[in-house]
GROMACS .gro file of C-alpha atoms in nm:
model
  129
    1MET     CA    1  -0.263   2.141  -0.162
    2LYS     CA    2   0.009   2.051  -0.414
    3LYS     CA    3   0.178   1.816  -0.168
    4TYR     CA    4  -0.145   1.619  -0.121
    5VAL     CA    5  -0.187   1.584  -0.496
    6PHE     CA    6   0.173   1.462  -0.522
    7ALA     CA    7   0.111   1.209  -0.242
    8PHE     CA    8  -0.202   1.091  -0.427
    9LEU     CA    9  -0.005   1.054  -0.751
   10ILE     CA   10   0.258   0.848  -0.569
   11TRP     CA   11  -0.022   0.618  -0.452
   12VAL     CA   12  -0.153   0.597  -0.810
   13MET     CA   13   0.193   0.476  -0.915
   14ILE     CA   14   0.152   0.184  -0.673
   15ILE     CA   15  -0.158   0.054  -0.857
   16PRO     CA   16   0.024  -0.098  -1.156
   17ILE     CA   17   0.280  -0.248  -0.919
   18ALA     CA   18  -0.004  -0.410  -0.722
   19ILE     CA   19  -0.165  -0.540  -1.040
   20LEU     CA   20   0.166  -0.684  -1.162
   21ASN     CA   21   0.218  -0.839  -0.820
   22GLY     CA   22  -0.124  -1.005  -0.847
   23GLY     CA   23  -0.030  -1.147  -1.185
   24PHE     CA   24   0.303  -1.265  -1.046
   25ARG     CA   25   0.114  -1.438  -0.764
   26GLU     CA   26  -0.133  -1.608  -1.000
   27TYR     CA   27   0.122  -1.721  -1.260
   28VAL     CA   28   0.444  -1.776  -1.064
   29LEU     CA   29   0.392  -1.788  -0.689
   30VAL     CA   30   0.091  -2.019  -0.720
   31LYS     CA   31   0.346  -2.298  -0.769
   32PHE     CA   32   0.433  -2.253  -0.401
   33GLY     CA   33   0.082  -2.354  -0.299
   34GLY     CA   34  -0.034  -2.202   0.026
   35LEU     CA   35   0.263  -1.968   0.036
   36ALA     CA   36   0.155  -1.774  -0.274
   37ARG     CA   37  -0.077  -1.531  -0.097
   38PRO     CA   38   0.153  -1.455   0.200
   39LEU     CA   39   0.455  -1.410  -0.031
   40SER     CA   40   0.254  -1.183  -0.258
   41GLY     CA   41   0.149  -0.965   0.036
   42ILE     CA   42   0.507  -0.938   0.158
   43ILE     CA   43   0.632  -0.850  -0.191
   44LEU     CA   44   0.365  -0.582  -0.234
   45SER     CA   45   0.441  -0.438   0.109
   46VAL     CA   46   0.811  -0.414   0.023
   47CYS     CA   47   0.725  -0.249  -0.309
   48ILE     CA   48   0.499   0.007  -0.138
   49PHE     CA   49   0.777   0.088   0.106
   50ILE     CA   50   1.035   0.124  -0.173
   51VAL     CA   51   0.807   0.359  -0.368
   52ALA     CA   52   0.750   0.562  -0.051
   53TYR     CA   53   1.123   0.567   0.025
   54LEU     CA   54   1.209   0.693  -0.322
   55LEU     CA   55   0.929   0.944  -0.373
   56VAL     CA   56   0.782   1.073  -0.045
   57PRO     CA   57   1.101   1.269   0.040
   58LYS     CA   58   1.052   1.462  -0.284
   59ILE     CA   59   0.736   1.619  -0.141
   60LYS     CA   60   0.852   1.953  -0.004
   61ASN     CA   61   0.736   2.169   0.286
   62CYS     CA   62   0.581   1.889   0.491
   63VAL     CA   63   0.540   1.852   0.862
   64LYS     CA   64   0.477   1.532   1.055
   65ARG     CA   65   0.100   1.574   1.028
   66ASP     CA   66   0.130   1.573   0.646
   67TYR     CA   67   0.306   1.236   0.642
   68ILE     CA   68   0.041   1.096   0.873
   69PHE     CA   69  -0.226   1.231   0.638
   70PHE     CA   70  -0.050   1.076   0.336
   71GLY     CA   71  -0.053   0.738   0.511
   72VAL     CA   72  -0.419   0.763   0.607
   73MET     CA   73  -0.503   0.866   0.252
   74TRP     CA   74  -0.307   0.571   0.109
   75PHE     CA   75  -0.472   0.333   0.358
   76ILE     CA   76  -0.822   0.448   0.260
   77LEU     CA   77  -0.750   0.454  -0.114
   78THR     CA   78  -0.590   0.109  -0.101
   79ASN     CA   79  -0.893  -0.036   0.073
   80LEU     CA   80  -1.134   0.139  -0.165
   81PHE     CA   81  -0.939   0.009  -0.464
   82ASP     CA   82  -0.949  -0.345  -0.328
   83LEU     CA   83  -1.316  -0.310  -0.237
   84SER     CA   84  -1.394  -0.211  -0.595
   85ALA     CA   85  -1.234  -0.536  -0.714
   86TYR     CA   86  -1.442  -0.737  -0.465
   87ILE     CA   87  -1.758  -0.557  -0.578
   88LYS     CA   88  -1.672  -0.635  -0.941
   89GLU     CA   89  -1.629  -1.002  -0.845
   90GLY     CA   90  -1.964  -0.999  -0.663
   91GLU     CA   91  -1.815  -1.047  -0.317
   92GLY     CA   92  -1.854  -0.688  -0.197
   93PHE     CA   93  -1.757  -0.568   0.148
   94ALA     CA   94  -1.760  -0.924   0.287
   95GLY     CA   95  -1.478  -1.015   0.050
   96LEU     CA   96  -1.271  -0.721   0.167
   97LEU     CA   97  -1.325  -0.813   0.531
   98GLN     CA   98  -1.224  -1.173   0.458
   99SER     CA   99  -0.895  -1.047   0.312
  100TYR     CA  100  -0.808  -0.919   0.660
  101ASN     CA  101  -0.823  -1.274   0.800
  102ILE     CA  102  -0.457  -1.355   0.867
  103PHE     CA  103  -0.551  -1.710   0.964
  104THR     CA  104  -0.620  -1.791   0.598
  105GLY     CA  105  -0.264  -1.695   0.504
  106ASN     CA  106  -0.374  -1.358   0.373
  107THR     CA  107  -0.130  -1.076   0.440
  108TRP     CA  108  -0.358  -0.793   0.328
  109LEU     CA  109  -0.336  -0.647   0.677
  110LEU     CA  110   0.041  -0.612   0.627
  111VAL     CA  111  -0.017  -0.438   0.293
  112VAL     CA  112  -0.260  -0.178   0.425
  113LEU     CA  113  -0.053  -0.116   0.739
  114THR     CA  114   0.251  -0.060   0.516
  115ALA     CA  115   0.050   0.192   0.314
  116LEU     CA  116  -0.061   0.358   0.637
  117PHE     CA  117   0.280   0.387   0.802
  118ALA     CA  118   0.530   0.401   0.513
  119PRO     CA  119   0.525   0.779   0.461
  120THR     CA  120   0.589   0.852   0.829
  121ILE     CA  121   0.852   0.580   0.871
  122VAL     CA  122   1.034   0.690   0.556
  123MET     CA  123   1.058   1.046   0.679
  124GLN     CA  124   1.181   0.933   1.019
  125ILE     CA  125   1.453   0.733   0.845
  126LYS     CA  126   1.543   1.022   0.614
  127GLU     CA  127   1.558   1.271   0.902
  128LYS     CA  128   1.816   1.054   1.085
  129LYS     CA  129   2.054   1.067   0.788
   0.00000   0.00000   0.00000
């Protein structure tokens, strides 16, 4: 049970990074026009992976199924967190679904897939060392 709480707390640490990334997009990357959203998604994905790389290996006594569970948990929590923002803005579930549209330059799909697969990929990398 402790390892799942630790994995949850790692995900919680990603929230301020995501919020800062959103601010960076709105105040800095917006100068790049249509590239702001894709760049922001790539930056957030890299940040999620770095956090996973640094902290997931610290979770002890895990088997492959645990890392898969961590990723699924992060995927669900990330989507719920984003959905809550869309609900607050009055867009609801439709807004979340629209964020998956890669044809609008949105890279949200990359972000949630990174959250989903980062724990497992990190451990595969670490096991090869």
